[in-house]
XYZ file of N, CA and C in Angstrom:
393
model
N 13.277 -47.508 100.974
C 12.948 -46.924 99.667
C 14.228 -46.864 98.834
N 14.118 -47.099 97.605
C 15.287 -47.069 96.710
C 15.503 -45.616 96.334
N 16.756 -45.169 96.503
C 17.116 -43.851 96.126
C 17.833 -43.874 94.793
N 17.306 -43.099 93.821
C 17.927 -43.140 92.507
C 17.644 -41.850 91.778
N 18.412 -41.600 90.754
C 18.225 -40.486 89.839
C 17.412 -41.035 88.677
N 16.286 -40.418 88.351
C 15.450 -40.936 87.268
C 15.776 -40.266 85.950
N 15.670 -40.941 84.845
C 15.889 -40.366 83.586
C 14.723 -40.742 82.628
N 14.666 -40.085 81.523
C 13.527 -40.282 80.605
C 13.577 -41.532 79.757
N 14.795 -41.966 79.302
C 14.861 -43.019 78.397
C 14.531 -44.362 79.102
N 13.901 -45.250 78.385
C 13.568 -46.584 78.936
C 14.878 -47.396 79.034
N 14.872 -48.333 79.975
C 16.041 -49.168 80.133
C 15.643 -50.549 80.653
N 16.515 -51.446 80.505
C 16.255 -52.811 81.097
C 16.484 -52.671 82.573
N 15.673 -53.423 83.358
C 15.851 -53.271 84.814
C 17.268 -53.624 85.237
N 17.911 -52.728 85.978
C 19.248 -52.919 86.504
C 19.414 -52.095 87.790
N 18.489 -52.228 88.704
C 18.343 -51.348 89.865
C 19.574 -51.397 90.712
N 20.243 -52.620 90.838
C 21.291 -52.641 91.785
C 22.660 -52.076 91.290
N 22.841 -51.888 89.981
C 24.100 -51.423 89.513
C 24.083 -50.137 88.678
N 22.897 -49.498 88.536
C 22.865 -48.278 87.809
C 21.829 -47.326 88.413
N 22.256 -46.168 88.670
C 21.343 -45.205 89.354
C 20.449 -44.466 88.375
N 20.360 -44.875 87.138
C 19.540 -44.221 86.144
C 18.408 -45.182 85.664
N 17.301 -45.155 86.393
C 16.123 -45.996 86.076
C 14.868 -45.135 85.981
N 13.945 -45.685 85.313
C 12.642 -44.968 85.106
C 11.609 -45.721 86.010
N 10.430 -45.043 86.107
C 9.358 -45.513 86.946
C 8.956 -46.972 86.570
N 9.059 -47.389 85.357
C 8.690 -48.719 84.937
C 9.699 -49.713 85.673
N 10.915 -49.355 85.786
C 11.936 -50.238 86.424
C 11.522 -50.416 87.964
N 11.249 -49.284 88.584
C 10.855 -49.280 89.994
C 9.593 -50.127 90.202
N 8.647 -49.970 89.345
C 7.324 -50.764 89.470
C 7.637 -52.248 89.308
N 8.414 -52.575 88.356
C 8.789 -54.024 88.118
C 9.527 -54.582 89.336
N 10.518 -53.818 89.844
C 11.222 -54.297 91.022
C 10.381 -54.529 92.189
N 9.459 -53.541 92.494
C 8.532 -53.641 93.596
C 7.573 -54.895 93.357
N 7.057 -55.115 92.180
C 6.219 -56.217 91.908
C 6.974 -57.554 92.131
N 8.226 -57.604 91.706
C 9.009 -58.848 91.947
C 9.195 -59.099 93.407
N 9.429 -58.063 94.209
C 9.642 -58.265 95.606
C 8.357 -58.703 96.301
N 7.216 -58.084 95.897
C 5.928 -58.469 96.464
C 5.530 -59.892 96.135
N 5.749 -60.320 94.885
C 5.462 -61.613 94.460
C 6.340 -62.607 95.152
N 7.645 -62.279 95.418
C 8.582 -63.183 96.161
C 8.049 -63.416 97.531
N 7.310 -62.508 98.062
C 6.716 -62.620 99.407
C 5.428 -63.428 99.400
N 5.007 -63.858 98.185
C 3.729 -64.593 98.039
C 2.509 -63.704 97.913
N 2.678 -62.430 97.664
C 1.571 -61.496 97.516
C 1.235 -61.269 96.044
N -0.017 -61.119 95.726
C -0.496 -60.822 94.416
C -0.171 -59.335 94.159
N 0.491 -59.086 93.010
C 0.817 -57.702 92.634
C 0.529 -57.551 91.142
N 0.290 -56.312 90.745
C 0.070 -56.020 89.354
C 0.755 -54.661 89.063
N 1.022 -54.535 87.732
C 1.682 -53.346 87.158
C 0.586 -52.420 86.706
N 0.674 -51.134 87.047
C -0.338 -50.114 86.720
C 0.362 -49.075 85.853
N -0.289 -48.653 84.808
C 0.186 -47.647 83.890
C -0.832 -46.468 83.835
N -0.325 -45.272 83.742
C -1.271 -44.137 83.643
C -0.445 -42.801 83.585
N -1.063 -41.800 84.184
C -0.525 -40.497 84.206
C -0.669 -39.907 85.627
N 0.118 -38.858 85.914
C 0.022 -38.099 87.169
C -0.566 -36.743 86.846
N -1.444 -36.313 87.717
C -1.959 -34.917 87.645
C -0.813 -34.038 88.177
N -0.389 -33.100 87.358
C 0.741 -32.234 87.843
C 0.265 -31.311 88.928
N 1.212 -31.009 89.880
C 0.923 -30.058 90.923
C 1.058 -28.663 90.428
N 0.288 -27.742 91.048
C 0.435 -26.323 90.666
C 1.786 -25.897 91.112
N 2.388 -24.868 90.446
C 3.763 -24.373 90.750
C 3.838 -23.892 92.220
N 2.741 -23.448 92.836
C 2.776 -22.931 94.127
C 2.472 -23.975 95.244
N 2.279 -25.241 94.848
C 1.973 -26.241 95.822
C 3.117 -26.494 96.865
N 2.769 -26.707 98.049
C 3.790 -27.019 99.067
C 4.140 -28.484 98.987
N 5.339 -28.852 99.347
C 5.757 -30.216 99.368
C 6.533 -30.623 98.082
N 6.961 -31.883 98.084
C 7.779 -32.333 96.930
C 6.982 -32.453 95.651
N 7.638 -32.226 94.566
C 7.011 -32.329 93.233
C 6.962 -33.864 92.852
N 5.861 -34.303 92.256
C 5.761 -35.665 91.860
C 6.719 -35.953 90.651
N 7.367 -37.064 90.699
C 8.224 -37.484 89.616
C 7.439 -37.924 88.454
N 7.815 -37.541 87.278
C 7.238 -37.934 85.980
C 5.787 -37.451 85.827
N 5.517 -36.229 86.328
C 4.193 -35.637 86.158
C 3.970 -35.153 84.734
N 4.968 -35.172 83.850
C 4.826 -34.587 82.491
C 4.825 -35.735 81.477
N 4.651 -36.989 81.885
C 4.790 -38.115 80.908
C 4.004 -39.279 81.471
N 3.917 -40.390 80.648
C 3.270 -41.524 81.203
C 3.994 -41.992 82.501
N 3.362 -42.709 83.342
C 3.887 -43.109 84.619
C 3.540 -44.564 84.932
N 4.283 -45.192 85.766
C 3.931 -46.630 86.129
C 4.123 -46.732 87.688
N 3.251 -47.533 88.323
C 3.354 -47.872 89.687
C 2.809 -49.272 89.864
N 2.487 -49.752 91.060
C 2.087 -51.101 91.191
C 0.896 -51.145 92.204
N 0.233 -52.245 92.280
C -0.848 -52.494 93.208
C -0.548 -53.859 93.855
N -0.946 -53.982 95.142
C -0.816 -55.227 95.818
C -2.235 -55.622 96.328
N -2.615 -56.888 96.252
C -3.944 -57.370 96.656
C -3.917 -57.669 98.193
N -4.880 -57.110 98.858
C -5.113 -57.465 100.281
C -6.561 -57.843 100.422
N -6.918 -58.918 101.142
C -8.311 -59.304 101.307
C -9.122 -58.255 101.933
N -8.538 -57.532 102.846
C -9.292 -56.454 103.580
C -9.583 -55.207 102.733
N -8.681 -54.837 101.868
C -8.732 -53.589 101.207
C -8.869 -53.697 99.619
N -8.895 -54.900 99.104
C -8.819 -55.148 97.736
C -7.412 -54.680 97.168
N -7.400 -54.089 95.969
C -6.098 -53.620 95.377
C -5.722 -52.290 96.011
N -4.502 -52.263 96.483
C -3.930 -51.010 97.079
C -2.777 -50.617 96.165
N -2.840 -49.391 95.677
C -1.803 -48.813 94.815
C -0.615 -48.336 95.679
N 0.604 -48.479 95.092
C 1.839 -48.042 95.744
C 2.709 -47.520 94.631
N 3.302 -46.261 94.811
C 4.149 -45.675 93.825
C 5.523 -45.651 94.305
N 6.402 -46.549 93.921
C 7.726 -46.561 94.455
C 8.589 -45.404 93.927
N 8.231 -44.722 92.786
C 9.012 -43.594 92.298
C 8.709 -42.371 93.086
N 7.519 -42.282 93.674
C 7.083 -41.099 94.446
C 6.957 -41.442 95.916
N 7.477 -42.551 96.339
C 7.642 -42.946 97.725
C 6.311 -42.945 98.533
N 5.322 -43.634 97.974
C 4.111 -43.804 98.817
C 2.850 -44.182 98.098
N 1.754 -44.025 98.855
C 0.416 -44.386 98.368
C -0.073 -43.222 97.579
N -0.625 -43.486 96.336
C -1.176 -42.361 95.575
C -2.384 -41.735 96.311
N -2.441 -40.387 96.240
C -3.465 -39.702 96.945
C -4.339 -38.884 95.952
N -4.896 -39.546 94.987
C -5.812 -38.860 94.117
C -5.173 -38.132 92.929
N -3.828 -38.284 92.754
C -3.145 -37.577 91.678
C -2.758 -38.536 90.572
N -3.050 -39.826 90.642
C -2.751 -40.824 89.695
C -3.968 -41.172 88.845
N -3.830 -41.152 87.527
C -4.844 -41.562 86.599
C -4.538 -42.856 85.988
N -5.289 -43.919 86.349
C -5.015 -45.217 85.867
C -5.562 -45.462 84.446
N -4.728 -45.887 83.562
C -5.144 -46.210 82.182
C -5.330 -47.741 82.038
N -4.463 -48.524 82.631
C -4.453 -49.967 82.437
C -3.651 -50.653 83.570
N -3.949 -51.892 83.756
C -3.135 -52.714 84.704
C -2.997 -54.128 84.123
N -1.927 -54.858 84.496
C -1.688 -56.108 84.083
C -0.563 -56.731 84.807
N -0.048 -57.867 84.317
C 1.097 -58.582 84.980
C 2.362 -57.823 84.957
N 2.625 -57.104 83.857
C 3.813 -56.358 83.648
C 3.619 -55.320 82.506
N 4.660 -54.641 82.144
C 4.495 -53.594 81.067
C 4.021 -54.283 79.752
N 4.402 -55.480 79.450
C 3.956 -56.093 78.263
C 2.453 -56.211 78.070
N 1.712 -56.317 79.204
C 0.275 -56.364 79.159
C -0.381 -54.987 78.960
N 0.292 -53.920 79.288
C -0.371 -52.633 79.254
C 0.365 -51.662 78.299
N 1.258 -52.142 77.499
C 1.929 -51.226 76.555
C 0.954 -50.406 75.759
N 1.118 -49.091 75.737
C 0.141 -48.264 74.947
C 0.239 -48.421 73.457
N 1.402 -48.889 72.971
C 1.588 -49.064 71.539
C 2.278 -50.420 71.294
N 1.689 -51.249 70.483
C 2.287 -52.485 70.082
C 2.188 -52.659 68.590
N 3.151 -53.282 68.015
C 3.081 -53.476 66.559
C 4.455 -53.689 65.931
N 4.403 -53.774 64.632
C 5.683 -54.030 63.871
C 5.755 -52.949 62.845
N 6.946 -52.320 62.686
C 7.147 -51.362 61.617
C 8.015 -52.004 60.554
N 7.517 -51.943 59.372
C 8.373 -52.451 58.197
C 8.876 -51.303 57.432
N 10.103 -51.358 57.040
C 10.673 -50.259 56.238
C 12.089 -50.000 56.591
N 12.693 -49.038 55.873
C 14.129 -48.836 56.102
C 14.251 -47.410 56.708
N 15.536 -47.065 56.923
C 15.838 -45.768 57.474
C 15.568 -45.624 58.915
N 15.707 -44.400 59.381
C 15.469 -44.176 60.819
C 13.966 -43.771 61.028
N 13.437 -44.224 62.131
C 12.141 -43.801 62.540
C 12.157 -43.158 63.881
N 11.393 -42.151 64.034
C 11.240 -41.535 65.388
C 9.826 -41.352 65.734
N 9.556 -41.229 66.995
C 8.213 -41.016 67.465
C 8.207 -39.977 68.511
N 7.299 -39.011 68.442
C 7.155 -38.002 69.459
C 5.703 -38.128 70.039
N 5.613 -38.007 71.373
C 4.375 -38.036 72.023
C 4.274 -36.919 72.990
N 3.196 -36.272 73.017
C 2.932 -35.181 73.873
C 1.681 -35.445 74.746
N 1.775 -35.163 76.027
C 0.677 -35.399 76.987
C 0.434 -34.172 77.788
N -0.794 -33.791 77.942
C -1.117 -32.686 78.840
C -2.218 -33.166 79.760
N -1.961 -33.079 81.089
C -2.949 -33.531 82.067
C -3.386 -32.289 82.821
N -4.715 -31.963 82.802
C -5.272 -30.829 83.422
C -6.427 -31.248 84.338
N -6.441 -30.811 85.524
C -7.553 -31.043 86.457
C -8.740 -30.238 85.997
N -9.845 -30.927 86.040
C -11.118 -30.270 85.612
C -12.048 -30.195 86.886
N -12.663 -29.016 86.988
C -13.682 -28.904 88.114
C -13.225 -28.195 89.265
């Protein structure tokens, strides 16, 4: 497992020389490794259901923002999800929004902005378990 310190800002993949990477970087790295082994792999984007403050065990990484992980195809089990940022198989806490070859296939926002000056964007997400 890759040990790293995660940060919020997006970055170009540079896993081997920088310890500040985001879940998208880890998903892309895992997909590249799986594909190099001849396995079909896909990029998955979505959200994590946050754990309650009193939950035992480790806190999930990136439970307060969009998240990325990967899936690998096996003939016996179909697509099997794997979350390299949280070191394992998702156990019902991952909400899938989209999957594709890479981030470019599942980007939540695409487009062109025309104009001058500085532009900023703020996004807020709240995930709540129902039932």
